PDB file of C-alpha atoms in Angstrom:
ATOM      1  CA  UNK G   1     -38.066 166.946 130.468  1.00  0.00           C
ATOM      2  CA  UNK G   2     -38.273 167.845 127.101  1.00  0.00           C
ATOM      3  CA  UNK G   3     -36.526 171.293 126.163  1.00  0.00           C
ATOM      4  CA  UNK G   4     -35.899 173.503 123.583  1.00  0.00           C
ATOM      5  CA  UNK G   5     -32.566 175.563 123.769  1.00  0.00           C
ATOM      6  CA  UNK G   6     -32.147 178.876 122.224  1.00  0.00           C
ATOM      7  CA  UNK G   7     -28.786 180.962 121.655  1.00  0.00           C
ATOM      8  CA  UNK G   8     -27.666 183.611 122.084  1.00  0.00           C
ATOM      9  CA  UNK G   9     -29.395 185.082 124.912  1.00  0.00           C
ATOM     10  CA  UNK G  10     -29.029 188.640 123.557  1.00  0.00           C
ATOM     11  CA  UNK G  11     -27.218 190.018 120.665  1.00  0.00           C
ATOM     12  CA  UNK G  12     -26.152 193.850 119.848  1.00  0.00           C
ATOM     13  CA  UNK G  13     -25.864 194.828 116.477  1.00  0.00           C
ATOM     14  CA  UNK G  14     -25.279 197.743 114.376  1.00  0.00           C
ATOM     15  CA  UNK G  15     -28.108 198.708 111.741  1.00  0.00           C
ATOM     16  CA  UNK G  16     -27.266 197.149 108.353  1.00  0.00           C
ATOM     17  CA  UNK G  17     -25.524 194.157 110.290  1.00  0.00           C
ATOM     18  CA  UNK G  18     -27.050 190.623 109.916  1.00  0.00           C
ATOM     19  CA  UNK G  19     -28.462 188.536 112.953  1.00  0.00           C
ATOM     20  CA  UNK G  20     -29.134 185.054 113.524  1.00  0.00           C
ATOM     21  CA  UNK G  21     -30.391 182.999 116.662  1.00  0.00           C
ATOM     22  CA  UNK G  22     -30.419 179.567 116.660  1.00  0.00           C
ATOM     23  CA  UNK G  23     -32.921 176.866 118.258  1.00  0.00           C
ATOM     24  CA  UNK G  24     -32.156 173.107 119.374  1.00  0.00           C
ATOM     25  CA  UNK G  25     -33.508 170.369 120.613  1.00  0.00           C
ATOM     26  CA  UNK G  26     -32.670 166.968 121.876  1.00  0.00           C
ATOM     27  CA  UNK G  27     -35.203 165.024 120.213  1.00  0.00           C
ATOM     28  CA  UNK G  28     -37.390 165.340 116.936  1.00  0.00           C
ATOM     29  CA  UNK G  29     -39.803 168.178 116.510  1.00  0.00           C
ATOM     30  CA  UNK G  30     -43.277 167.684 114.517  1.00  0.00           C
ATOM     31  CA  UNK G  31     -43.200 171.547 114.178  1.00  0.00           C
ATOM     32  CA  UNK G  32     -41.254 174.774 115.036  1.00  0.00           C
ATOM     33  CA  UNK G  33     -42.564 178.249 115.355  1.00  0.00           C
ATOM     34  CA  UNK G  34     -41.213 181.363 115.699  1.00  0.00           C
ATOM     35  CA  UNK G  35     -42.512 184.648 117.634  1.00  0.00           C
ATOM     36  CA  UNK G  36     -41.441 188.073 118.068  1.00  0.00           C
ATOM     37  CA  UNK G  37     -41.945 190.395 121.033  1.00  0.00           C
ATOM     38  CA  UNK G  38     -41.360 193.750 120.976  1.00  0.00           C
ATOM     39  CA  UNK G  39     -40.494 195.878 124.010  1.00  0.00           C
ATOM     40  CA  UNK G  40     -43.557 196.108 126.453  1.00  0.00           C
ATOM     41  CA  UNK G  41     -45.870 193.958 123.879  1.00  0.00           C
ATOM     42  CA  UNK G  42     -46.687 190.014 123.873  1.00  0.00           C
ATOM     43  CA  UNK G  43     -45.287 187.212 121.620  1.00  0.00           C
ATOM     44  CA  UNK G  44     -46.740 186.991 118.240  1.00  0.00           C
ATOM     45  CA  UNK G  45     -46.523 184.572 115.826  1.00  0.00           C
ATOM     46  CA  UNK G  46     -44.253 185.018 112.548  1.00  0.00           C
ATOM     47  CA  UNK G  47     -44.167 181.645 111.057  1.00  0.00           C
ATOM     48  CA  UNK G  48     -44.175 178.183 111.589  1.00  0.00           C
ATOM     49  CA  UNK G  49     -42.072 175.183 109.685  1.00  0.00           C
ATOM     50  CA  UNK G  50     -43.121 171.906 109.770  1.00  0.00           C
ATOM     51  CA  UNK G  51     -40.855 169.707 106.856  1.00  0.00           C
ATOM     52  CA  UNK G  52     -37.575 168.730 106.928  1.00  0.00           C
ATOM     53  CA  UNK G  53     -34.779 171.140 105.730  1.00  0.00           C
ATOM     54  CA  UNK G  54     -37.546 173.757 105.126  1.00  0.00           C
ATOM     55  CA  UNK G  55     -36.856 177.104 104.498  1.00  0.00           C
ATOM     56  CA  UNK G  56     -39.167 180.208 104.326  1.00  0.00           C
ATOM     57  CA  UNK G  57     -38.851 183.747 103.516  1.00  0.00           C
ATOM     58  CA  UNK G  58     -40.249 186.696 105.010  1.00  0.00           C
ATOM     59  CA  UNK G  59     -38.677 189.878 103.370  1.00  0.00           C
ATOM     60  CA  UNK G  60     -35.406 190.081 105.095  1.00  0.00           C
ATOM     61  CA  UNK G  61     -36.143 187.322 107.550  1.00  0.00           C
ATOM     62  CA  UNK G  62     -34.992 183.896 106.874  1.00  0.00           C
ATOM     63  CA  UNK G  63     -36.353 180.721 108.519  1.00  0.00           C
ATOM     64  CA  UNK G  64     -34.885 177.540 108.557  1.00  0.00           C
ATOM     65  CA  UNK G  65     -35.713 173.687 109.681  1.00  0.00           C
ATOM     66  CA  UNK G  66     -32.908 171.403 109.798  1.00  0.00           C
ATOM     67  CA  UNK G  67     -33.259 168.129 108.129  1.00  0.00           C
ATOM     68  CA  UNK G  68     -33.196 166.086 111.221  1.00  0.00           C
ATOM     69  CA  UNK G  69     -35.957 168.534 112.598  1.00  0.00           C
ATOM     70  CA  UNK G  70     -33.773 169.033 115.729  1.00  0.00           C
ATOM     71  CA  UNK G  71     -32.858 172.347 114.851  1.00  0.00           C
ATOM     72  CA  UNK G  72     -33.927 175.755 113.459  1.00  0.00           C
ATOM     73  CA  UNK G  73     -32.553 179.252 112.725  1.00  0.00           C
ATOM     74  CA  UNK G  74     -34.047 182.618 112.092  1.00  0.00           C
ATOM     75  CA  UNK G  75     -31.735 184.770 110.057  1.00  0.00           C
ATOM     76  CA  UNK G  76     -32.404 188.775 109.545  1.00  0.00           C
ATOM     77  CA  UNK G  77     -30.458 190.409 106.690  1.00  0.00           C
ATOM     78  CA  UNK G  78     -29.602 194.013 107.175  1.00  0.00           C
ATOM     79  CA  UNK G  79     -31.172 194.612 110.369  1.00  0.00           C
ATOM     80  CA  UNK G  80     -33.329 197.838 110.857  1.00  0.00           C
ATOM     81  CA  UNK G  81     -34.002 199.687 114.218  1.00  0.00           C
ATOM     82  CA  UNK G  82     -37.768 198.213 113.973  1.00  0.00           C
ATOM     83  CA  UNK G  83     -36.134 194.668 114.316  1.00  0.00           C
ATOM     84  CA  UNK G  84     -35.758 195.251 118.220  1.00  0.00           C
ATOM     85  CA  UNK G  85     -37.372 192.845 120.257  1.00  0.00           C
ATOM     86  CA  UNK G  86     -37.195 189.207 121.862  1.00  0.00           C
ATOM     87  CA  UNK G  87     -37.371 186.563 119.144  1.00  0.00           C
ATOM     88  CA  UNK G  88     -38.637 182.946 120.230  1.00  0.00           C
ATOM     89  CA  UNK G  89     -38.269 179.558 119.012  1.00  0.00           C
ATOM     90  CA  UNK G  90     -41.334 177.253 120.212  1.00  0.00           C
ATOM     91  CA  UNK G  91     -41.443 173.518 119.383  1.00  0.00           C
ATOM     92  CA  UNK G  92     -43.939 170.786 119.630  1.00  0.00           C
ATOM     93  CA  UNK G  93     -41.938 167.170 119.918  1.00  0.00           C
ATOM     94  CA  UNK G  94     -43.136 164.829 117.967  1.00  0.00           C
ATOM     95  CA  UNK G  95     -45.963 162.643 119.797  1.00  0.00           C
ATOM     96  CA  UNK G  96     -46.841 165.231 121.658  1.00  0.00           C
ATOM     97  CA  UNK G  97     -49.024 168.228 121.506  1.00  0.00           C
ATOM     98  CA  UNK G  98     -47.481 170.722 124.169  1.00  0.00           C
ATOM     99  CA  UNK G  99     -45.676 173.445 122.466  1.00  0.00           C
ATOM    100  CA  UNK G 100     -42.441 174.430 124.251  1.00  0.00           C
ATOM    101  CA  UNK G 101     -40.956 178.073 124.264  1.00  0.00           C
ATOM    102  CA  UNK G 102     -37.050 178.460 123.794  1.00  0.00           C
ATOM    103  CA  UNK G 103     -35.725 181.278 126.258  1.00  0.00           C
ATOM    104  CA  UNK G 104     -35.567 183.788 123.401  1.00  0.00           C
ATOM    105  CA  UNK G 105     -32.745 185.925 122.011  1.00  0.00           C
ATOM    106  CA  UNK G 106     -33.261 189.494 122.728  1.00  0.00           C
ATOM    107  CA  UNK G 107     -32.107 191.620 119.767  1.00  0.00           C
ATOM    108  CA  UNK G 108     -30.639 195.167 120.358  1.00  0.00           C
ATOM    109  CA  UNK G 109     -30.206 197.582 117.074  1.00  0.00           C
ATOM    110  CA  UNK G 110     -27.970 200.542 117.123  1.00  0.00           C
ATOM    111  CA  UNK G 111     -28.816 203.228 114.912  1.00  0.00           C
TER     112      UNK G 111
ATOM    113  CA  UNK Y   1     -64.207 187.152 120.923  1.00  0.00           C
ATOM    114  CA  UNK Y   2     -61.484 187.893 118.098  1.00  0.00           C
ATOM    115  CA  UNK Y   3     -58.407 187.352 120.232  1.00  0.00           C
ATOM    116  CA  UNK Y   4     -57.476 186.167 123.663  1.00  0.00           C
ATOM    117  CA  UNK Y   5     -58.904 188.894 126.264  1.00  0.00           C
ATOM    118  CA  UNK Y   6     -56.865 188.958 129.791  1.00  0.00           C
ATOM    119  CA  UNK Y   7     -58.269 190.776 132.737  1.00  0.00           C
ATOM    120  CA  UNK Y   8     -57.487 192.718 134.517  1.00  0.00           C
ATOM    121  CA  UNK Y   9     -54.582 194.245 132.400  1.00  0.00           C
ATOM    122  CA  UNK Y  10     -52.668 195.576 135.613  1.00  0.00           C
ATOM    123  CA  UNK Y  11     -52.961 194.322 139.236  1.00  0.00           C
ATOM    124  CA  UNK Y  12     -51.706 196.211 142.088  1.00  0.00           C
ATOM    125  CA  UNK Y  13     -51.985 194.029 145.273  1.00  0.00           C
ATOM    126  CA  UNK Y  14     -50.527 193.753 148.845  1.00  0.00           C
ATOM    127  CA  UNK Y  15     -48.267 191.008 150.258  1.00  0.00           C
ATOM    128  CA  UNK Y  16     -49.751 188.399 151.430  1.00  0.00           C
ATOM    129  CA  UNK Y  17     -53.173 188.998 149.512  1.00  0.00           C
ATOM    130  CA  UNK Y  18     -54.434 186.345 147.090  1.00  0.00           C
ATOM    131  CA  UNK Y  19     -55.085 187.384 143.250  1.00  0.00           C
ATOM    132  CA  UNK Y  20     -57.094 185.969 140.528  1.00  0.00           C
ATOM    133  CA  UNK Y  21     -56.261 186.538 136.880  1.00  0.00           C
ATOM    134  CA  UNK Y  22     -58.803 185.754 134.163  1.00  0.00           C
ATOM    135  CA  UNK Y  23     -58.029 184.324 130.505  1.00  0.00           C
ATOM    136  CA  UNK Y  24     -60.716 184.282 127.924  1.00  0.00           C
ATOM    137  CA  UNK Y  25     -59.461 181.972 125.041  1.00  0.00           C
ATOM    138  CA  UNK Y  26     -60.407 182.155 121.431  1.00  0.00           C
ATOM    139  CA  UNK Y  27     -63.632 180.644 120.599  1.00  0.00           C
ATOM    140  CA  UNK Y  28     -62.782 176.965 119.418  1.00  0.00           C
ATOM    141  CA  UNK Y  29     -59.403 176.755 120.914  1.00  0.00           C
ATOM    142  CA  UNK Y  30     -58.906 173.667 122.715  1.00  0.00           C
ATOM    143  CA  UNK Y  31     -55.447 174.431 124.284  1.00  0.00           C
ATOM    144  CA  UNK Y  32     -54.890 176.939 126.624  1.00  0.00           C
ATOM    145  CA  UNK Y  33     -51.226 177.703 128.457  1.00  0.00           C
ATOM    146  CA  UNK Y  34     -49.992 180.495 131.212  1.00  0.00           C
ATOM    147  CA  UNK Y  35     -46.629 181.623 131.221  1.00  0.00           C
ATOM    148  CA  UNK Y  36     -45.041 184.252 133.943  1.00  0.00           C
ATOM    149  CA  UNK Y  37     -42.609 186.264 132.325  1.00  0.00           C
ATOM    150  CA  UNK Y  38     -40.332 188.747 135.062  1.00  0.00           C
ATOM    151  CA  UNK Y  39     -39.026 191.854 133.232  1.00  0.00           C
ATOM    152  CA  UNK Y  40     -36.294 191.496 130.760  1.00  0.00           C
ATOM    153  CA  UNK Y  41     -36.735 187.509 131.154  1.00  0.00           C
ATOM    154  CA  UNK Y  42     -37.988 184.759 128.587  1.00  0.00           C
ATOM    155  CA  UNK Y  43     -41.319 182.872 128.996  1.00  0.00           C
ATOM    156  CA  UNK Y  44     -41.500 180.869 132.417  1.00  0.00           C
ATOM    157  CA  UNK Y  45     -44.235 177.918 131.399  1.00  0.00           C
ATOM    158  CA  UNK Y  46     -46.499 177.213 134.323  1.00  0.00           C
ATOM    159  CA  UNK Y  47     -49.688 175.254 133.192  1.00  0.00           C
ATOM    160  CA  UNK Y  48     -51.123 174.185 129.807  1.00  0.00           C
ATOM    161  CA  UNK Y  49     -54.946 172.747 129.400  1.00  0.00           C
ATOM    162  CA  UNK Y  50     -55.805 170.737 126.516  1.00  0.00           C
ATOM    163  CA  UNK Y  51     -59.213 169.929 125.915  1.00  0.00           C
ATOM    164  CA  UNK Y  52     -60.933 167.848 128.755  1.00  0.00           C
ATOM    165  CA  UNK Y  53     -57.430 165.989 129.454  1.00  0.00           C
ATOM    166  CA  UNK Y  54     -55.864 166.323 132.860  1.00  0.00           C
ATOM    167  CA  UNK Y  55     -53.845 169.787 133.035  1.00  0.00           C
ATOM    168  CA  UNK Y  56     -49.825 169.732 132.847  1.00  0.00           C
ATOM    169  CA  UNK Y  57     -49.284 171.781 136.059  1.00  0.00           C
ATOM    170  CA  UNK Y  58     -45.444 170.614 135.705  1.00  0.00           C
ATOM    171  CA  UNK Y  59     -44.311 174.373 135.603  1.00  0.00           C
ATOM    172  CA  UNK Y  60     -46.351 175.977 138.661  1.00  0.00           C
ATOM    173  CA  UNK Y  61     -43.482 177.639 140.911  1.00  0.00           C
ATOM    174  CA  UNK Y  62     -45.417 176.484 144.059  1.00  0.00           C
ATOM    175  CA  UNK Y  63     -48.431 175.491 145.732  1.00  0.00           C
ATOM    176  CA  UNK Y  64     -49.756 178.890 146.003  1.00  0.00           C
ATOM    177  CA  UNK Y  65     -50.311 178.825 142.242  1.00  0.00           C
ATOM    178  CA  UNK Y  66     -53.542 177.370 140.715  1.00  0.00           C
ATOM    179  CA  UNK Y  67     -55.614 177.575 137.869  1.00  0.00           C
ATOM    180  CA  UNK Y  68     -58.896 176.216 136.310  1.00  0.00           C
ATOM    181  CA  UNK Y  69     -60.479 175.849 133.265  1.00  0.00           C
ATOM    182  CA  UNK Y  70     -63.983 174.733 132.493  1.00  0.00           C
ATOM    183  CA  UNK Y  71     -64.197 172.741 129.121  1.00  0.00           C
ATOM    184  CA  UNK Y  72     -62.730 175.094 126.378  1.00  0.00           C
ATOM    185  CA  UNK Y  73     -63.695 178.299 127.833  1.00  0.00           C
ATOM    186  CA  UNK Y  74     -62.467 180.661 130.426  1.00  0.00           C
ATOM    187  CA  UNK Y  75     -59.570 180.067 132.402  1.00  0.00           C
ATOM    188  CA  UNK Y  76     -58.575 181.577 135.810  1.00  0.00           C
ATOM    189  CA  UNK Y  77     -55.087 181.407 137.728  1.00  0.00           C
ATOM    190  CA  UNK Y  78     -55.033 182.019 141.090  1.00  0.00           C
ATOM    191  CA  UNK Y  79     -52.044 183.270 143.634  1.00  0.00           C
ATOM    192  CA  UNK Y  80     -52.693 182.908 147.308  1.00  0.00           C
ATOM    193  CA  UNK Y  81     -50.821 184.876 149.817  1.00  0.00           C
ATOM    194  CA  UNK Y  82     -48.767 186.534 146.846  1.00  0.00           C
ATOM    195  CA  UNK Y  83     -44.911 187.474 147.657  1.00  0.00           C
ATOM    196  CA  UNK Y  84     -42.960 190.197 146.218  1.00  0.00           C
ATOM    197  CA  UNK Y  85     -41.048 187.756 143.708  1.00  0.00           C
ATOM    198  CA  UNK Y  86     -44.501 186.793 142.138  1.00  0.00           C
ATOM    199  CA  UNK Y  87     -44.648 190.746 140.799  1.00  0.00           C
ATOM    200  CA  UNK Y  88     -44.428 189.595 136.835  1.00  0.00           C
ATOM    201  CA  UNK Y  89     -46.483 189.826 133.601  1.00  0.00           C
ATOM    202  CA  UNK Y  90     -48.702 186.514 133.406  1.00  0.00           C
ATOM    203  CA  UNK Y  91     -49.457 185.434 129.752  1.00  0.00           C
ATOM    204  CA  UNK Y  92     -52.204 183.574 128.665  1.00  0.00           C
ATOM    205  CA  UNK Y  93     -52.175 181.790 124.919  1.00  0.00           C
ATOM    206  CA  UNK Y  94     -54.699 179.740 123.250  1.00  0.00           C
ATOM    207  CA  UNK Y  95     -54.162 177.392 120.266  1.00  0.00           C
ATOM    208  CA  UNK Y  96     -56.321 174.881 118.355  1.00  0.00           C
ATOM    209  CA  UNK Y  97     -55.091 171.385 117.466  1.00  0.00           C
ATOM    210  CA  UNK Y  98     -56.765 171.696 114.009  1.00  0.00           C
ATOM    211  CA  UNK Y  99     -56.688 174.649 112.210  1.00  0.00           C
ATOM    212  CA  UNK Y 100     -53.345 176.297 112.263  1.00  0.00           C
ATOM    213  CA  UNK Y 101     -52.392 173.692 114.361  1.00  0.00           C
ATOM    214  CA  UNK Y 102     -50.404 174.662 117.686  1.00  0.00           C
ATOM    215  CA  UNK Y 103     -49.744 177.859 116.786  1.00  0.00           C
ATOM    216  CA  UNK Y 104     -49.961 179.963 120.066  1.00  0.00           C
ATOM    217  CA  UNK Y 105     -52.139 183.404 120.159  1.00  0.00           C
ATOM    218  CA  UNK Y 106     -51.230 185.450 123.150  1.00  0.00           C
ATOM    219  CA  UNK Y 107     -53.286 188.046 125.265  1.00  0.00           C
ATOM    220  CA  UNK Y 108     -51.667 191.367 126.216  1.00  0.00           C
ATOM    221  CA  UNK Y 109     -50.982 190.070 129.426  1.00  0.00           C
ATOM    222  CA  UNK Y 110     -51.960 190.868 133.226  1.00  0.00           C
ATOM    223  CA  UNK Y 111     -48.997 192.838 134.861  1.00  0.00           C
ATOM    224  CA  UNK Y 112     -48.937 191.770 138.465  1.00  0.00           C
ATOM    225  CA  UNK Y 113     -47.246 194.063 141.137  1.00  0.00           C
ATOM    226  CA  UNK Y 114     -46.812 192.998 144.759  1.00  0.00           C
ATOM    227  CA  UNK Y 115     -46.166 195.636 147.220  1.00  0.00           C
TER     228      UNK Y 115
END
């Protein structure tokens, strides 16, 4: 079936280091979304990308959508302890309506 | 309501009992998803409702799991003859196909503990 693959599964960083998580689909996506789940919380929507090659920024977070609309990345510059949590990508395959979540990347930040 | 509401927030039950979990989506949202999240794990898709279309039940792990939704309103997830491996947080999310297309808004979840 249609899947959205996400790597890495988890990452440990020292505060101030950068962090990147990657999302990949075998088929084109009409859009890609990113969510953050804090420990003990529920996933919260961060951003949606819909255009080929789109890049969006939210403060220290940079989101990219690939030219072929099959992959995406989330990059955090100079991580802080408040960035701790699990980051999920979620994609809607072209022609479909259901949004499919990646497995998530769990970020640990050491002060 | 203003957001997705789930009840109960916590449920403790004995092995073999049936449980019913409720999700009240954002008004006007045609799509509704149920997920299971075990401790430290990702989101496991269970079922997807989209308007009056037949639901996508491809994620239900066994025939002990079922879900219903009437129109675009409340949904209930029922687990029959609960097992210890059913212990998890059950999350519900709703989304709209028009405004803010496909963005999922999650409830706070129901934490199910099967003793």
